[in-house]
Tab-separated table of C-alpha atoms in Angstrom:
chain	number	residue	atom	x	y	z
O	1439	UNK	CA	72.097	8.113	121.599
O	1440	UNK	CA	72.156	4.991	123.681
O	1441	UNK	CA	69.106	6.196	125.578
O	1442	UNK	CA	67.287	6.912	122.295
O	1443	UNK	CA	68.062	3.448	120.967
O	1444	UNK	CA	66.813	1.922	124.209
O	1445	UNK	CA	63.496	3.760	123.915
O	1446	UNK	CA	63.228	2.752	120.252
O	1447	UNK	CA	63.843	-0.889	121.105
O	1448	UNK	CA	61.174	-0.720	123.795
O	1449	UNK	CA	58.660	0.705	121.314
O	1450	UNK	CA	59.529	-1.976	118.762
O	1451	UNK	CA	59.017	-4.724	121.339
O	1452	UNK	CA	55.664	-3.266	122.369
O	1453	UNK	CA	54.513	-3.045	118.747
O	1454	UNK	CA	55.607	-6.623	118.126
O	1455	UNK	CA	53.621	-7.779	121.161
O	1456	UNK	CA	50.519	-5.933	120.020
O	1457	UNK	CA	50.822	-7.386	116.515
O	1458	UNK	CA	51.339	-10.877	117.828
O	1459	UNK	CA	48.265	-10.572	120.053
O	1460	UNK	CA	46.221	-9.370	117.124
O	1461	UNK	CA	47.358	-12.268	114.983
O	1462	UNK	CA	46.588	-14.809	117.730
O	1463	UNK	CA	43.127	-13.337	118.181
O	1464	UNK	CA	42.462	-13.586	114.494
O	1465	UNK	CA	42.152	-9.808	114.047
O	1466	UNK	CA	38.924	-7.810	114.245
O	1467	UNK	CA	37.697	-9.100	110.884
O	1468	UNK	CA	37.909	-12.745	112.067
O	1469	UNK	CA	36.837	-12.403	115.695
O	1470	UNK	CA	33.807	-14.704	115.347
O	1471	UNK	CA	35.417	-17.440	113.231
O	1472	UNK	CA	37.100	-20.411	114.923
O	1473	UNK	CA	40.572	-21.179	113.704
O	1474	UNK	CA	40.668	-24.258	111.459
O	1475	UNK	CA	41.836	-27.541	113.008
O	1476	UNK	CA	43.936	-30.123	111.200
O	1477	UNK	CA	41.840	-32.887	109.628
O	1478	UNK	CA	43.737	-35.598	111.486
O	1479	UNK	CA	42.753	-34.298	114.964
O	1480	UNK	CA	40.284	-36.874	116.415
O	1481	UNK	CA	36.750	-35.764	117.388
O	1482	UNK	CA	37.481	-36.238	121.102
O	1483	UNK	CA	40.309	-33.671	120.879
O	1484	UNK	CA	38.189	-31.203	118.924
O	1485	UNK	CA	35.340	-31.577	121.445
O	1486	UNK	CA	37.706	-30.597	124.221
O	1487	UNK	CA	38.520	-27.232	122.632
O	1488	UNK	CA	37.129	-24.160	124.465
O	1489	UNK	CA	33.546	-23.287	123.563
O	1490	UNK	CA	32.743	-26.453	121.587
O	1491	UNK	CA	30.912	-28.470	124.282
O	1492	UNK	CA	27.768	-26.354	124.031
O	1493	UNK	CA	28.029	-26.418	120.252
O	1494	UNK	CA	28.237	-30.231	120.295
O	1495	UNK	CA	25.157	-30.500	122.510
O	1496	UNK	CA	23.245	-28.114	120.264
O	1497	UNK	CA	24.254	-30.149	117.217
O	1498	UNK	CA	23.058	-33.311	118.940
O	1499	UNK	CA	19.661	-31.879	119.866
O	1500	UNK	CA	19.155	-30.550	116.354
O	1501	UNK	CA	20.082	-33.928	114.857
O	1502	UNK	CA	17.647	-35.748	117.162
O	1503	UNK	CA	14.816	-33.444	116.146
O	1504	UNK	CA	15.604	-33.825	112.443
O	1505	UNK	CA	15.555	-37.619	112.719
O	1506	UNK	CA	12.324	-37.542	114.745
O	1507	UNK	CA	10.758	-35.315	112.100
O	1508	UNK	CA	11.766	-37.717	109.339
O	1509	UNK	CA	10.131	-40.611	111.204
O	1510	UNK	CA	7.018	-38.747	112.344
O	1511	UNK	CA	7.812	-39.092	116.044
O	1512	UNK	CA	6.547	-36.977	118.947
O	1513	UNK	CA	8.754	-36.276	122.008
O	1514	UNK	CA	8.076	-38.406	125.085
O	1515	UNK	CA	10.611	-36.727	127.390
O	1516	UNK	CA	13.447	-34.209	127.395
O	1517	UNK	CA	16.869	-34.367	125.816
O	1518	UNK	CA	19.590	-36.261	127.635
O	1519	UNK	CA	23.056	-35.221	126.544
O	1520	UNK	CA	26.450	-35.814	128.051
O	1521	UNK	CA	26.258	-39.552	127.439
O	1522	UNK	CA	29.325	-41.663	126.833
O	1523	UNK	CA	31.330	-40.318	123.905
O	1524	UNK	CA	29.495	-36.988	124.002
O	1525	UNK	CA	26.227	-38.551	122.868
O	1526	UNK	CA	22.611	-37.450	123.197
O	1527	UNK	CA	19.346	-39.394	123.361
O	1528	UNK	CA	15.667	-38.582	123.478
O	1529	UNK	CA	12.606	-40.835	123.653
O	1530	UNK	CA	9.703	-40.421	121.263
O	1531	UNK	CA	6.330	-41.975	120.469
O	1532	UNK	CA	5.143	-42.788	116.952
O	1533	UNK	CA	2.053	-40.829	115.925
O	1534	UNK	CA	-1.059	-42.489	117.313
O	1535	UNK	CA	0.900	-45.057	119.345
O	1536	UNK	CA	1.681	-43.579	122.759
O	1537	UNK	CA	2.377	-47.023	124.184
O	1538	UNK	CA	5.397	-47.583	121.955
O	1539	UNK	CA	8.752	-45.934	122.601
O	1540	UNK	CA	11.459	-45.144	120.063
O	1541	UNK	CA	14.802	-43.859	121.341
O	1542	UNK	CA	16.828	-41.679	118.981
O	1543	UNK	CA	20.565	-41.645	119.711
O	1544	UNK	CA	23.193	-39.272	118.346
O	1545	UNK	CA	26.943	-38.845	118.538
O	1546	UNK	CA	29.178	-36.798	116.264
O	1547	UNK	CA	30.816	-40.064	115.288
O	1548	UNK	CA	27.699	-42.134	114.472
O	1549	UNK	CA	25.023	-39.606	113.554
O	1550	UNK	CA	21.369	-39.827	114.627
O	1551	UNK	CA	19.621	-43.211	114.486
O	1552	UNK	CA	16.400	-44.569	115.971
O	1553	UNK	CA	16.024	-47.733	118.059
O	1554	UNK	CA	12.484	-49.126	118.370
O	1555	UNK	CA	12.416	-50.291	122.001
O	1556	UNK	CA	9.157	-52.156	121.419
O	1557	UNK	CA	10.718	-54.358	118.734
O	1558	UNK	CA	12.766	-57.517	119.436
O	1559	UNK	CA	15.838	-55.755	118.043
O	1560	UNK	CA	15.276	-52.938	120.526
O	1561	UNK	CA	14.617	-55.385	123.374
O	1562	UNK	CA	17.967	-56.991	122.783
O	1563	UNK	CA	19.650	-53.587	122.708
O	1564	UNK	CA	18.007	-52.757	126.060
O	1565	UNK	CA	18.857	-55.981	127.868
O	1566	UNK	CA	22.465	-55.697	126.687
O	1567	UNK	CA	22.828	-52.346	128.492
O	1568	UNK	CA	21.740	-49.719	125.929
O	1569	UNK	CA	24.585	-47.622	124.482
O	1570	UNK	CA	26.889	-48.549	127.381
O	1571	UNK	CA	26.465	-52.259	126.764
O	1572	UNK	CA	27.559	-54.868	124.283
O	1573	UNK	CA	26.577	-53.052	121.119
O	1574	UNK	CA	27.303	-49.372	121.736
O	1575	UNK	CA	25.529	-46.662	119.736
O	1576	UNK	CA	23.394	-47.457	116.674
O	1577	UNK	CA	25.110	-46.721	113.376
O	1578	UNK	CA	22.065	-47.327	111.175
O	1579	UNK	CA	18.299	-47.398	111.394
O	1580	UNK	CA	16.538	-50.763	111.505
O	1581	UNK	CA	15.976	-52.401	108.122
O	1582	UNK	CA	13.361	-55.135	107.749
O	1583	UNK	CA	12.379	-57.711	105.149
O	1584	UNK	CA	15.836	-59.211	104.689
O	1585	UNK	CA	15.907	-62.893	103.773
O	1586	UNK	CA	16.677	-65.202	106.731
O	1587	UNK	CA	17.494	-62.221	108.946
O	1588	UNK	CA	14.130	-60.489	109.336
O	1589	UNK	CA	14.928	-57.049	110.743
O	1590	UNK	CA	18.537	-55.893	111.097
O	1591	UNK	CA	20.213	-52.947	112.790
O	1592	UNK	CA	23.920	-52.231	113.001
O	1593	UNK	CA	25.693	-50.809	116.032
O	1594	UNK	CA	29.227	-49.747	116.832
O	1595	UNK	CA	30.199	-53.163	118.107
O	1596	UNK	CA	27.964	-55.539	116.218
O	1597	UNK	CA	24.689	-56.280	114.501
O	1598	UNK	CA	21.322	-57.273	115.934
O	1599	UNK	CA	19.088	-59.301	113.655
O	1600	UNK	CA	16.171	-61.711	113.949
O	1601	UNK	CA	17.745	-64.818	112.484
O	1602	UNK	CA	17.654	-66.522	115.896
O	1603	UNK	CA	13.998	-65.588	116.367
O	1604	UNK	CA	12.852	-67.397	113.233
O	1605	UNK	CA	14.949	-70.442	114.100
O	1606	UNK	CA	13.824	-70.432	117.736
O	1607	UNK	CA	10.123	-70.138	116.965
O	1608	UNK	CA	10.314	-72.938	114.431
O	1609	UNK	CA	12.105	-75.239	116.887
O	1610	UNK	CA	9.715	-74.469	119.760
O	1611	UNK	CA	6.654	-75.063	117.580
O	1612	UNK	CA	8.012	-78.390	116.322
O	1613	UNK	CA	8.820	-79.557	119.855
O	1614	UNK	CA	5.408	-78.528	121.179
O	1615	UNK	CA	3.663	-80.367	118.342
O	1616	UNK	CA	5.560	-83.586	119.116
O	1617	UNK	CA	4.583	-83.332	122.789
O	1618	UNK	CA	0.983	-82.299	121.976
O	1619	UNK	CA	1.263	-79.117	124.031
O	1620	UNK	CA	-0.934	-76.020	123.817
O	1621	UNK	CA	0.679	-72.564	124.209
O	1622	UNK	CA	-0.303	-70.379	127.152
O	1623	UNK	CA	1.708	-67.269	126.258
O	1624	UNK	CA	3.746	-65.706	123.440
O	1625	UNK	CA	7.231	-66.509	122.234
O	1626	UNK	CA	9.971	-64.760	124.192
O	1627	UNK	CA	13.172	-64.551	122.159
O	1628	UNK	CA	15.016	-61.983	124.261
O	1629	UNK	CA	16.866	-64.465	126.464
O	1630	UNK	CA	20.600	-64.541	127.016
O	1631	UNK	CA	22.619	-66.167	124.256
O	1632	UNK	CA	19.913	-65.411	121.660
O	1633	UNK	CA	17.596	-67.968	123.238
O	1634	UNK	CA	13.821	-68.368	123.115
O	1635	UNK	CA	11.201	-69.788	125.486
O	1636	UNK	CA	7.471	-70.370	125.437
O	1637	UNK	CA	5.096	-71.765	128.057
O	1638	UNK	CA	2.629	-74.559	127.315
O	1639	UNK	CA	0.157	-76.834	129.025
O	1640	UNK	CA	0.045	-80.595	128.507
O	1641	UNK	CA	-3.094	-82.691	127.897
O	1642	UNK	CA	-2.844	-83.706	131.560
O	1643	UNK	CA	-2.734	-80.086	132.733
O	1644	UNK	CA	0.985	-79.863	133.491
O	1645	UNK	CA	2.848	-76.616	132.898
O	1646	UNK	CA	5.733	-77.098	130.482
O	1647	UNK	CA	8.301	-74.539	129.324
O	1648	UNK	CA	10.271	-75.237	126.158
O	1649	UNK	CA	13.651	-73.521	125.908
O	1650	UNK	CA	15.745	-73.148	122.761
O	1651	UNK	CA	19.152	-71.775	121.878
O	1652	UNK	CA	21.333	-72.504	118.869
O	1653	UNK	CA	23.810	-74.231	121.182
O	1654	UNK	CA	21.334	-76.477	123.022
O	1655	UNK	CA	18.340	-77.059	120.764
O	1656	UNK	CA	14.730	-77.188	121.989
O	1657	UNK	CA	14.243	-78.887	125.372
O	1658	UNK	CA	11.178	-79.147	127.591
O	1659	UNK	CA	11.173	-78.474	131.332
O	1660	UNK	CA	8.230	-79.694	133.436
O	1661	UNK	CA	7.669	-76.694	135.694
O	1662	UNK	CA	5.246	-78.654	137.917
O	1663	UNK	CA	7.881	-81.276	138.672
O	1664	UNK	CA	10.475	-80.970	141.417
O	1665	UNK	CA	13.182	-80.779	138.734
O	1666	UNK	CA	11.465	-77.825	137.068
O	1667	UNK	CA	10.841	-76.178	140.418
O	1668	UNK	CA	14.546	-76.434	141.260
O	1669	UNK	CA	15.366	-74.933	137.857
O	1670	UNK	CA	12.968	-72.040	138.530
O	1671	UNK	CA	14.360	-71.443	142.019
O	1672	UNK	CA	17.827	-71.111	140.452
O	1673	UNK	CA	16.422	-68.259	138.260
O	1674	UNK	CA	15.769	-70.290	135.130
O	1675	UNK	CA	18.244	-70.125	132.214
O	1676	UNK	CA	19.894	-67.031	133.717
O	1677	UNK	CA	20.944	-68.908	136.832
O	1678	UNK	CA	23.282	-71.630	137.981
O	1679	UNK	CA	22.135	-74.271	135.506
O	1680	UNK	CA	21.800	-72.396	132.207
O	1681	UNK	CA	19.737	-73.864	129.365
O	1682	UNK	CA	18.512	-77.478	129.432
O	1683	UNK	CA	20.550	-79.769	127.187
O	1684	UNK	CA	18.437	-82.929	127.592
O	1685	UNK	CA	14.907	-83.985	128.385
O	1686	UNK	CA	13.987	-85.137	131.877
O	1687	UNK	CA	14.476	-88.898	132.241
O	1688	UNK	CA	12.727	-90.830	135.017
O	1689	UNK	CA	13.130	-94.401	136.245
O	1690	UNK	CA	10.248	-96.100	138.043
O	1691	UNK	CA	10.930	-96.388	141.739
O	1692	UNK	CA	14.176	-94.478	141.376
O	1693	UNK	CA	13.979	-90.845	140.368
O	1694	UNK	CA	14.333	-88.237	137.646
O	1695	UNK	CA	17.219	-86.233	136.277
O	1696	UNK	CA	17.708	-83.543	133.679
O	1697	UNK	CA	20.975	-82.191	132.327
O	1698	UNK	CA	21.621	-78.475	131.884
O	1699	UNK	CA	24.551	-76.505	130.493
O	1700	UNK	CA	26.155	-76.095	133.892
O	1701	UNK	CA	24.947	-79.072	135.866
O	1702	UNK	CA	22.345	-81.771	136.469
O	1703	UNK	CA	19.208	-81.610	138.596
O	1704	UNK	CA	18.350	-84.954	140.201
O	1705	UNK	CA	15.222	-85.909	142.085
O	1706	UNK	CA	15.084	-89.158	144.077
O	1707	UNK	CA	11.543	-90.448	144.614
O	1708	UNK	CA	12.640	-93.075	147.106
O	1709	UNK	CA	13.752	-90.332	149.469
O	1710	UNK	CA	11.391	-87.463	148.676
O	1711	UNK	CA	8.133	-89.424	148.837
O	1712	UNK	CA	8.596	-91.039	152.264
O	1713	UNK	CA	9.914	-87.787	153.726
O	1714	UNK	CA	6.828	-85.922	152.522
O	1715	UNK	CA	4.463	-88.619	153.820
O	1716	UNK	CA	6.080	-88.635	157.256
O	1717	UNK	CA	5.967	-84.850	157.502
O	1718	UNK	CA	2.256	-84.791	156.631
O	1719	UNK	CA	1.472	-87.655	159.043
O	1720	UNK	CA	3.275	-85.872	161.858
O	1721	UNK	CA	1.362	-82.656	161.138
O	1722	UNK	CA	-1.958	-84.547	161.298
O	1723	UNK	CA	-1.011	-86.709	164.303
O	1724	UNK	CA	-1.472	-89.997	162.417
O	1725	UNK	CA	-0.008	-93.401	163.289
O	1726	UNK	CA	1.463	-95.678	160.570
O	1727	UNK	CA	-0.660	-98.708	159.665
O	1728	UNK	CA	1.227	-100.015	156.638
O	1729	UNK	CA	4.430	-99.748	154.631
O	1730	UNK	CA	5.419	-97.225	151.984
O	1731	UNK	CA	4.282	-97.872	148.414
O	1732	UNK	CA	6.402	-95.778	146.078
O	1733	UNK	CA	5.916	-97.090	142.572
O	1734	UNK	CA	2.493	-95.637	141.924
O	1735	UNK	CA	1.342	-93.647	138.896
O	1736	UNK	CA	3.653	-90.717	138.120
O	1737	UNK	CA	6.160	-92.189	140.591
O	1738	UNK	CA	4.020	-91.225	143.546
O	1739	UNK	CA	3.941	-92.724	147.041
O	1740	UNK	CA	1.285	-93.557	149.614
O	1741	UNK	CA	1.056	-95.030	153.073
O	1742	UNK	CA	-1.829	-96.135	155.276
O	1743	UNK	CA	-2.332	-94.566	158.703
O	1744	UNK	CA	-4.879	-94.464	161.519
O	1745	UNK	CA	-6.186	-91.371	163.235
O	1746	UNK	CA	-6.022	-91.648	167.060
O	1747	UNK	CA	-8.661	-89.759	168.992
O	1748	UNK	CA	-11.314	-87.670	167.260
O	1749	UNK	CA	-11.019	-84.568	165.122
O	1750	UNK	CA	-13.218	-81.817	163.804
O	1751	UNK	CA	-14.173	-80.811	160.257
O	1752	UNK	CA	-15.003	-84.308	159.103
O	1753	UNK	CA	-11.659	-85.890	159.985
O	1754	UNK	CA	-11.777	-89.554	160.911
O	1755	UNK	CA	-12.370	-90.685	164.470
O	1756	UNK	CA	-9.782	-92.766	166.317
O	1757	UNK	CA	-8.819	-95.979	164.547
O	1758	UNK	CA	-10.357	-95.009	161.237
O	1759	UNK	CA	-8.196	-95.500	158.142
O	1760	UNK	CA	-6.456	-92.594	156.455
O	1761	UNK	CA	-4.193	-92.770	153.406
O	1762	UNK	CA	-1.652	-90.082	152.589
O	1763	UNK	CA	-0.745	-89.709	148.924
O	1764	UNK	CA	2.224	-87.881	147.474
O	1765	UNK	CA	3.554	-87.032	144.015
O	1766	UNK	CA	6.065	-84.429	142.904
O	1767	UNK	CA	3.292	-82.505	141.157
O	1768	UNK	CA	0.596	-82.622	143.844
O	1769	UNK	CA	2.420	-82.726	147.170
O	1770	UNK	CA	1.313	-84.793	150.184
O	1771	UNK	CA	-2.389	-84.887	151.147
O	1772	UNK	CA	-4.530	-87.168	153.294
O	1773	UNK	CA	-7.675	-89.010	152.174
O	1774	UNK	CA	-10.067	-90.255	154.894
O	1775	UNK	CA	-11.257	-93.600	153.570
O	1776	UNK	CA	-14.007	-93.948	156.200
O	1777	UNK	CA	-15.677	-90.775	154.873
O	1778	UNK	CA	-17.835	-90.807	151.763
O	1779	UNK	CA	-15.337	-88.495	150.029
O	1780	UNK	CA	-12.605	-91.096	150.563
O	1781	UNK	CA	-14.895	-93.964	149.587
O	1782	UNK	CA	-15.772	-92.265	146.292
O	1783	UNK	CA	-12.065	-91.678	145.638
O	1784	UNK	CA	-11.246	-95.350	146.303
O	1785	UNK	CA	-14.161	-96.580	144.188
O	1786	UNK	CA	-12.934	-94.440	141.265
O	1787	UNK	CA	-9.540	-96.177	141.255
O	1788	UNK	CA	-7.600	-94.104	143.765
O	1789	UNK	CA	-4.632	-92.108	142.333
O	1790	UNK	CA	-4.609	-94.101	139.068
O	1791	UNK	CA	-8.311	-93.568	138.475
O	1792	UNK	CA	-10.820	-90.869	137.649
O	1793	UNK	CA	-9.584	-88.205	140.054
O	1794	UNK	CA	-5.799	-88.613	140.175
O	1795	UNK	CA	-3.813	-87.535	143.216
O	1796	UNK	CA	-5.369	-85.329	145.924
O	1797	UNK	CA	-4.262	-81.707	145.732
O	1798	UNK	CA	-5.770	-80.582	149.043
O	1799	UNK	CA	-6.994	-81.986	152.321
O	1800	UNK	CA	-10.706	-82.509	152.951
O	1801	UNK	CA	-12.490	-79.308	153.997
O	1802	UNK	CA	-15.846	-79.457	155.759
O	1803	UNK	CA	-18.459	-76.869	156.687
O	1804	UNK	CA	-22.096	-76.860	157.766
O	1805	UNK	CA	-23.039	-77.538	154.140
O	1806	UNK	CA	-20.831	-80.552	153.544
O	1807	UNK	CA	-17.289	-81.737	152.770
O	1808	UNK	CA	-15.115	-81.074	149.725
O	1809	UNK	CA	-11.741	-82.346	148.546
O	1810	UNK	CA	-9.916	-81.388	145.349
O	1811	UNK	CA	-7.934	-83.767	143.168
O	1812	UNK	CA	-5.813	-83.391	140.042
O	1813	UNK	CA	-8.724	-84.147	137.734
O	1814	UNK	CA	-11.733	-82.991	139.686
O	1815	UNK	CA	-13.467	-82.330	143.003
O	1816	UNK	CA	-15.498	-84.609	145.248
O	1817	UNK	CA	-18.292	-82.943	147.222
O	1818	UNK	CA	-20.518	-84.664	149.776
O	1819	UNK	CA	-23.416	-82.694	151.309
O	1820	UNK	CA	-23.709	-82.532	155.091
O	1821	UNK	CA	-25.250	-85.605	156.712
O	1822	UNK	CA	-24.233	-87.959	153.891
O	1823	UNK	CA	-20.641	-88.697	154.900
């Protein structure tokens, strides 16, 4: 009897195991249906369950195509899934506009939403690092026509709108009008800190950039000046100085300075001018014949020299007078006053007159001699110098 009971117990255990396996598998009638998950399980946990990764990717691709269909978009590349948070993205072109790109993003958490990468809202999304950056995934499509905001799109970690664009454009235009500047390019309102910039040219031909941010206001930077050149070399508003917070202020015979968010750029004429004149004189082999004059127009400098020996290409012979002129905008260049080019320059009022500062040295050929100046060119045919 004990042996019989042992066999019976073994059979019962086997049957229990089989039944338990059947229940765990869901039974033949439920083999294809996933077991329900509690509502409180977060999406990340559900996505980790066996067999759901492919399903999630398929859902994402289908959602991208549905959104593209709604917006009348044509694919520009393949699907890219496996993004942060299990997301997918695909680029599209609007019908008849192959030069414009719209990226449609999807996650199970946010749904499918389009970002127009050719629009200022999309530009800001791009420069902030796309979905991995400041804003995360889009949680809405872009909506336009909103009062004071222009176009608006919401993202996981914030909102991008055009309020700063309207304010920036208005401030830049007002500043340019006061300075009588003419634009040379379009507004760029994709700068860091929701800033804007536009390039202009002054009545005197100088290249001016006006920068604006809500924190600093609209300020002009003379890009032809040594201060502006130093700002550019430091990679503009992105670099060591940040946005300008004042206009450039110059003192005759002293120098110029402009304040920026993170520092001040100073330019000392009394040092820069003489250094530039001496360097040019040394390069040309000239001997000083006078003292420095450094309170000229536009805070320029000049000095008189003589040219020892003789030179080619129309340069003065030994003992003939040469003047070297310098300004921050034009650099240092020599004018041969014994040549007809130099005599015409002197007769026109030198640097304060018709031609302004020289912007090149005198160049001569078999046909004649030419020298360029800020406001024009002097040409003298061969044999008339």
